[in-house]
mmCIF file with all atom_site columns, C-alpha atoms in Angstrom:
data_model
loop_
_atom_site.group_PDB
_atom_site.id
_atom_site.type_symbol
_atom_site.label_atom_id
_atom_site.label_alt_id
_atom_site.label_comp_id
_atom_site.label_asym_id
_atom_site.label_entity_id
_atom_site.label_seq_id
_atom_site.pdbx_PDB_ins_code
_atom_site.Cartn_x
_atom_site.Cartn_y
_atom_site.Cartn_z
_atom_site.occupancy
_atom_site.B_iso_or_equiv
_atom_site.pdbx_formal_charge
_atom_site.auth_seq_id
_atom_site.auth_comp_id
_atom_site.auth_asym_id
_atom_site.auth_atom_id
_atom_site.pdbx_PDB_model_num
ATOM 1   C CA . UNK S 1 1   ? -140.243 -57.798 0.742   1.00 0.00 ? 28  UNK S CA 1
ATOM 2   C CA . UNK S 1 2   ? -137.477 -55.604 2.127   1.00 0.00 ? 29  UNK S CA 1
ATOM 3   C CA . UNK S 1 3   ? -135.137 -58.546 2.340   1.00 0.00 ? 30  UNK S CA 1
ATOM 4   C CA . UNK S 1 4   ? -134.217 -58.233 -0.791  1.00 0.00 ? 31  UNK S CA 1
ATOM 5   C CA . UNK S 1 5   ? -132.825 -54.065 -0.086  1.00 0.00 ? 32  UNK S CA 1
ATOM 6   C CA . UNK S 1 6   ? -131.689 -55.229 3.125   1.00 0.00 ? 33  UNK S CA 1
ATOM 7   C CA . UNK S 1 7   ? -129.796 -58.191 1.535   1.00 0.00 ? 34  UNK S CA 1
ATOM 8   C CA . UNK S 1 8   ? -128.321 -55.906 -1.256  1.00 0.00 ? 35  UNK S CA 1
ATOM 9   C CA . UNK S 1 9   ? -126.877 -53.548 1.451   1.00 0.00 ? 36  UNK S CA 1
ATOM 10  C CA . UNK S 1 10  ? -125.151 -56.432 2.836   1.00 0.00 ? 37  UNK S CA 1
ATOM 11  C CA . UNK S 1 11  ? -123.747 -57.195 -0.500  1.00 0.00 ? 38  UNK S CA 1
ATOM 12  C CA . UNK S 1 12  ? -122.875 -54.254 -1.574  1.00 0.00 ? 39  UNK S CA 1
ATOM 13  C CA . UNK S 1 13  ? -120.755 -53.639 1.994   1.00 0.00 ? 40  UNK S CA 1
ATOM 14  C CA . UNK S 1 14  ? -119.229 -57.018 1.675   1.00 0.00 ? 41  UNK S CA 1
ATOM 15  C CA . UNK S 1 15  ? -117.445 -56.891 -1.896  1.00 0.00 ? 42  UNK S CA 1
ATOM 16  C CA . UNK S 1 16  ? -116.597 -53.393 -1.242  1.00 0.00 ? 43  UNK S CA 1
ATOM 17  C CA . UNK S 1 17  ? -115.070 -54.685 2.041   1.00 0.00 ? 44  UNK S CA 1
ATOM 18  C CA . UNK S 1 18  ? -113.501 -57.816 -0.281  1.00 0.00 ? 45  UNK S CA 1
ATOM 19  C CA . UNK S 1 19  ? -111.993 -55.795 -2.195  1.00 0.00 ? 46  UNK S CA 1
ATOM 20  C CA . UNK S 1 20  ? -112.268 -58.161 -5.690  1.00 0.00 ? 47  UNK S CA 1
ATOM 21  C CA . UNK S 1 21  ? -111.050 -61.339 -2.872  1.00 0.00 ? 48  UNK S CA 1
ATOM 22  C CA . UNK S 1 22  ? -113.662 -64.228 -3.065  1.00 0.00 ? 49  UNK S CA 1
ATOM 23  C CA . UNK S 1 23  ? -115.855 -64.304 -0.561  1.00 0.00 ? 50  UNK S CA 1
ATOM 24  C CA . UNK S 1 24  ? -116.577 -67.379 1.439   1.00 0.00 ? 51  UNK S CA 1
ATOM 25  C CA . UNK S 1 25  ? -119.101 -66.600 4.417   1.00 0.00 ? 52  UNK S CA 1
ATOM 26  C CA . UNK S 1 26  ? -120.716 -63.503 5.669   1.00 0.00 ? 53  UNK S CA 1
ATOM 27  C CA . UNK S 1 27  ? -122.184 -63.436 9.210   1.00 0.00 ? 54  UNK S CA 1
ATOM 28  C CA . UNK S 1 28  ? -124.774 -61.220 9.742   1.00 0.00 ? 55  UNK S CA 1
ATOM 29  C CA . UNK S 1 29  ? -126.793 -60.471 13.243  1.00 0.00 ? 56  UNK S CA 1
ATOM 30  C CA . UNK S 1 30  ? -130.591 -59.879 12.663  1.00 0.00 ? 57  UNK S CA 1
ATOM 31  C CA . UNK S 1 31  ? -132.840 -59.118 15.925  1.00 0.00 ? 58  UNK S CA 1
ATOM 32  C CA . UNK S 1 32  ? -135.552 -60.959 16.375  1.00 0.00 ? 59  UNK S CA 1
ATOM 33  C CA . UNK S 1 33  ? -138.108 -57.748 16.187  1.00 0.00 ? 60  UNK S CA 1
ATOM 34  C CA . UNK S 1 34  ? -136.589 -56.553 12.988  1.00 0.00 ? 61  UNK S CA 1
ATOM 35  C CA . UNK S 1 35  ? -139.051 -57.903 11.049  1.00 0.00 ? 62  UNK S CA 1
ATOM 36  C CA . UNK S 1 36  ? -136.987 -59.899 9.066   1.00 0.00 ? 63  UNK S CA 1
ATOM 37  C CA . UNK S 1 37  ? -137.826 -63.177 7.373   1.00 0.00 ? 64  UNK S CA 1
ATOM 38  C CA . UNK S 1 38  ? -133.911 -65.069 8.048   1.00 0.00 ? 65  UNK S CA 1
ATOM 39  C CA . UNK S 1 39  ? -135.503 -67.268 4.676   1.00 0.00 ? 66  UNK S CA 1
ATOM 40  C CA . UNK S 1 40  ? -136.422 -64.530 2.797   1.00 0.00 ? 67  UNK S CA 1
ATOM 41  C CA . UNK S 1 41  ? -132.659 -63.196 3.539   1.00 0.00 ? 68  UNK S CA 1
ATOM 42  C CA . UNK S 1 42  ? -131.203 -66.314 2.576   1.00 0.00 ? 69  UNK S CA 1
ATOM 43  C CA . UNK S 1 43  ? -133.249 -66.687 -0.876  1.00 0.00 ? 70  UNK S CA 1
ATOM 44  C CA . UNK S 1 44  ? -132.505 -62.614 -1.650  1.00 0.00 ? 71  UNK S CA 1
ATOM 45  C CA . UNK S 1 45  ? -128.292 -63.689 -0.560  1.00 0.00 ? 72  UNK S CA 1
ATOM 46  C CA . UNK S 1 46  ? -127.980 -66.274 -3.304  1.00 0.00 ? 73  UNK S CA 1
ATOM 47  C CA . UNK S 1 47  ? -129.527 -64.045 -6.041  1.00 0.00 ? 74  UNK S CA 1
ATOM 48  C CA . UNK S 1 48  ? -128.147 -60.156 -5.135  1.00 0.00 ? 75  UNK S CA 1
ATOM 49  C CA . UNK S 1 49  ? -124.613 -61.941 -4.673  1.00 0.00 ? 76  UNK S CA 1
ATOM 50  C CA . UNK S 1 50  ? -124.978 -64.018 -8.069  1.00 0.00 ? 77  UNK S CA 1
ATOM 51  C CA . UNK S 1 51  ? -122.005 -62.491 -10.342 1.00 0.00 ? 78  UNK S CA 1
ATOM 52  C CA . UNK S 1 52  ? -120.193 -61.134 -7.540  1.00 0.00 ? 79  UNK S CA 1
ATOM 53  C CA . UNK S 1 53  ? -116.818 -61.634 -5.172  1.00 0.00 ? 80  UNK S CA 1
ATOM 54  C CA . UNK S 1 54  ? -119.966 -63.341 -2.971  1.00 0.00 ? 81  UNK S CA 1
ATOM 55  C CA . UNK S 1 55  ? -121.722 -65.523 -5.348  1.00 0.00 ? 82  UNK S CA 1
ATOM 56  C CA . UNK S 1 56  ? -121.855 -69.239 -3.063  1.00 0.00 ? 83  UNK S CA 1
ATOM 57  C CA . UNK S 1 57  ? -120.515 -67.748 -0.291  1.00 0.00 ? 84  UNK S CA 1
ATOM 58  C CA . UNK S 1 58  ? -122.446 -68.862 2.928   1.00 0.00 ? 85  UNK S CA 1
ATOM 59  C CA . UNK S 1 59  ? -125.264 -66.557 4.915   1.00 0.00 ? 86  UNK S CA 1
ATOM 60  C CA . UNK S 1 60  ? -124.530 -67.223 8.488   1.00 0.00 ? 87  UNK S CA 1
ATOM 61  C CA . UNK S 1 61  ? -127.514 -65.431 10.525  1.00 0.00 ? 88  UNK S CA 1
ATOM 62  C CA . UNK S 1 62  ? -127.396 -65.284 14.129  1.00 0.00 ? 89  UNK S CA 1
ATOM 63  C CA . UNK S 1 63  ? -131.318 -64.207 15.808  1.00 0.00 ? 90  UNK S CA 1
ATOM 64  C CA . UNK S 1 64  ? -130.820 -62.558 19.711  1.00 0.00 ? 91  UNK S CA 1
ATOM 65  C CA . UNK S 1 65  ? -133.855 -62.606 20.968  1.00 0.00 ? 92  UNK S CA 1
ATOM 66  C CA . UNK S 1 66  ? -136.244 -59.306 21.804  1.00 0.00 ? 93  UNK S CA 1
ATOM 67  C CA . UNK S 1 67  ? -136.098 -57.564 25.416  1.00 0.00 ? 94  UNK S CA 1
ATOM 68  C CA . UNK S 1 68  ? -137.516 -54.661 26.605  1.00 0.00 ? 95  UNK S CA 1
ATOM 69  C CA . UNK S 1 69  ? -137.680 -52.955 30.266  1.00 0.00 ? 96  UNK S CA 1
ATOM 70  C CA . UNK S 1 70  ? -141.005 -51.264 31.094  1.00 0.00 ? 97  UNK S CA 1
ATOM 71  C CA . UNK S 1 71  ? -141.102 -47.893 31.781  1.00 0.00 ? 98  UNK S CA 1
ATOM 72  C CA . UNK S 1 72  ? -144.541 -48.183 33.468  1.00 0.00 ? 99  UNK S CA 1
ATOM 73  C CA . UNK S 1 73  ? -143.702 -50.985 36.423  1.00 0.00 ? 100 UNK S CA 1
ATOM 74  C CA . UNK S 1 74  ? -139.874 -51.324 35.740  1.00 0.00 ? 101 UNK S CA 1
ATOM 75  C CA . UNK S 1 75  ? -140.189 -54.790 34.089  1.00 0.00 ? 102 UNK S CA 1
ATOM 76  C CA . UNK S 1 76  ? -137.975 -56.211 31.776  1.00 0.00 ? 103 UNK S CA 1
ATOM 77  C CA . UNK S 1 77  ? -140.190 -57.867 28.702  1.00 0.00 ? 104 UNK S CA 1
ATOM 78  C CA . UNK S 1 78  ? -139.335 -60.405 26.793  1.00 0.00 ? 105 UNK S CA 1
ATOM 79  C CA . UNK S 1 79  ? -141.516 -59.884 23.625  1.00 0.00 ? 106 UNK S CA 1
ATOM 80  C CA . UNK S 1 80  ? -142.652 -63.352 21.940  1.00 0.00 ? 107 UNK S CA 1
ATOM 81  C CA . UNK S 1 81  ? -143.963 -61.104 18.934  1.00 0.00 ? 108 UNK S CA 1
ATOM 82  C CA . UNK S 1 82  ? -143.337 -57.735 17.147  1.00 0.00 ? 109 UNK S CA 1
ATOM 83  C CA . UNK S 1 83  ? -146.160 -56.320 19.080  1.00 0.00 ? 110 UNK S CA 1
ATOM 84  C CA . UNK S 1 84  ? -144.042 -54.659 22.516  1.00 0.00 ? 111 UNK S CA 1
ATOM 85  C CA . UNK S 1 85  ? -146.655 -55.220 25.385  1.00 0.00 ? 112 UNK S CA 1
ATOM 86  C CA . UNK S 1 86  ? -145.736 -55.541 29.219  1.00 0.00 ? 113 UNK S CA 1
ATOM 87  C CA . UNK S 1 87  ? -147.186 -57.988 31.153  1.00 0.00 ? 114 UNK S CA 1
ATOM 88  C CA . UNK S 1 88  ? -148.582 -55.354 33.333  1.00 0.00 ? 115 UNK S CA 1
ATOM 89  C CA . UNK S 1 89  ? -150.721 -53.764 29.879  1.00 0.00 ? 116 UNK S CA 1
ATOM 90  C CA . UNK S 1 90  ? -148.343 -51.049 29.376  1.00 0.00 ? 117 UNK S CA 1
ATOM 91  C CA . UNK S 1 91  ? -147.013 -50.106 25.899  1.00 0.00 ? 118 UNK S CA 1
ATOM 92  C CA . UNK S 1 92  ? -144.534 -47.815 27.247  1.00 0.00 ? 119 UNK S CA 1
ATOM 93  C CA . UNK S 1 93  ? -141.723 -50.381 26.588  1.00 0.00 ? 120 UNK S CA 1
ATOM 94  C CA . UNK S 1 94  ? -138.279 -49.467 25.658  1.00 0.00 ? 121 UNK S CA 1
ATOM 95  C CA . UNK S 1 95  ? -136.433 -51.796 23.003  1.00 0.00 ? 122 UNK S CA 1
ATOM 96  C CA . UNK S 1 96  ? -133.046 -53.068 24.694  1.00 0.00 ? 123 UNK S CA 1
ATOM 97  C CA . UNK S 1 97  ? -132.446 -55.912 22.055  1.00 0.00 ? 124 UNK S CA 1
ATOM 98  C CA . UNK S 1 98  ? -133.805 -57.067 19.092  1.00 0.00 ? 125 UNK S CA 1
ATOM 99  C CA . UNK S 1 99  ? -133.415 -55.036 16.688  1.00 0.00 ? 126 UNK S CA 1
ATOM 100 C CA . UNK S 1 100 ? -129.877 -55.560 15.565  1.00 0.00 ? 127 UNK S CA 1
ATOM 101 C CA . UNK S 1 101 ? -128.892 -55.538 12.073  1.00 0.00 ? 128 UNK S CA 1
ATOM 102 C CA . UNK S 1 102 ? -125.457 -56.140 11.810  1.00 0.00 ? 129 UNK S CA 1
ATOM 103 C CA . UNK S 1 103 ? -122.444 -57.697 9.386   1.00 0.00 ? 130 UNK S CA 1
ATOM 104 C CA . UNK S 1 104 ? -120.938 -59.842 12.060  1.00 0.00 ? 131 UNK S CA 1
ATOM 105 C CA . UNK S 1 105 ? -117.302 -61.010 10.225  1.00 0.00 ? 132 UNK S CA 1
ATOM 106 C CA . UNK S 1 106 ? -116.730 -62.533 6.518   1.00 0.00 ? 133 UNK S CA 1
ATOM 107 C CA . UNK S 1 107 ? -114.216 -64.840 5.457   1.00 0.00 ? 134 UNK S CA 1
ATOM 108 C CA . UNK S 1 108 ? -112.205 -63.854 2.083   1.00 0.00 ? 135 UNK S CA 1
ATOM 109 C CA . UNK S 1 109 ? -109.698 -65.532 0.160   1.00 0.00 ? 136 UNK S CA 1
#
């Protein structure tokens, strides 16, 4: 479950950000082949930012989709799953989104 060190990164950069103001949302980007529950985020959120300047503030999580361009027959991909395959059969794709992990904006008090 590396939510829950992901999720305490994104604490931890928030209330330093905060600076001791409440915090009231934190918007967060999270590519779709990062392997990253957006639940399991949520449920490791509430808990990390219990007793903190984030404690009931709101996890907004935006998913972009993958894409990929194939370096084999010059495709772009667009991956369904974590498993990068071209439609042609070659592996050889590069990642061009997807696999953003990001602190979008954050409102404070």
């Amino acid at each position: 479950m590396h939510e829950l060190s992901i999720t305490q990164s994104i604490v931890d950069a928030v209330c330093e950000r905060a600076a001791g103001r409440p915090v009231y949302a934190v918007q967060v980007r999270v590519g779709m082949l990062t392997a990253v529950v957006a639940d399991s985020l949520r449920f490791c959120f509430d808990l990390v930012a219990e007793g903190t300047v984030a404690e009931g503030a709101r996890l907004e999580i935006d998913r972009p989709p993958g894409a990929g361009h194939c370096r084999s027959c010059g495709g772009d991909v667009a991956p369904t799953d974590l498993v990068l395959l071209c439609p042609c059969g070659s592996a050889d794709v590069a990642v061009t989104s997807g696999q953003e992990l990001q602190i979008i904006s954050m409102k404070v008090g």
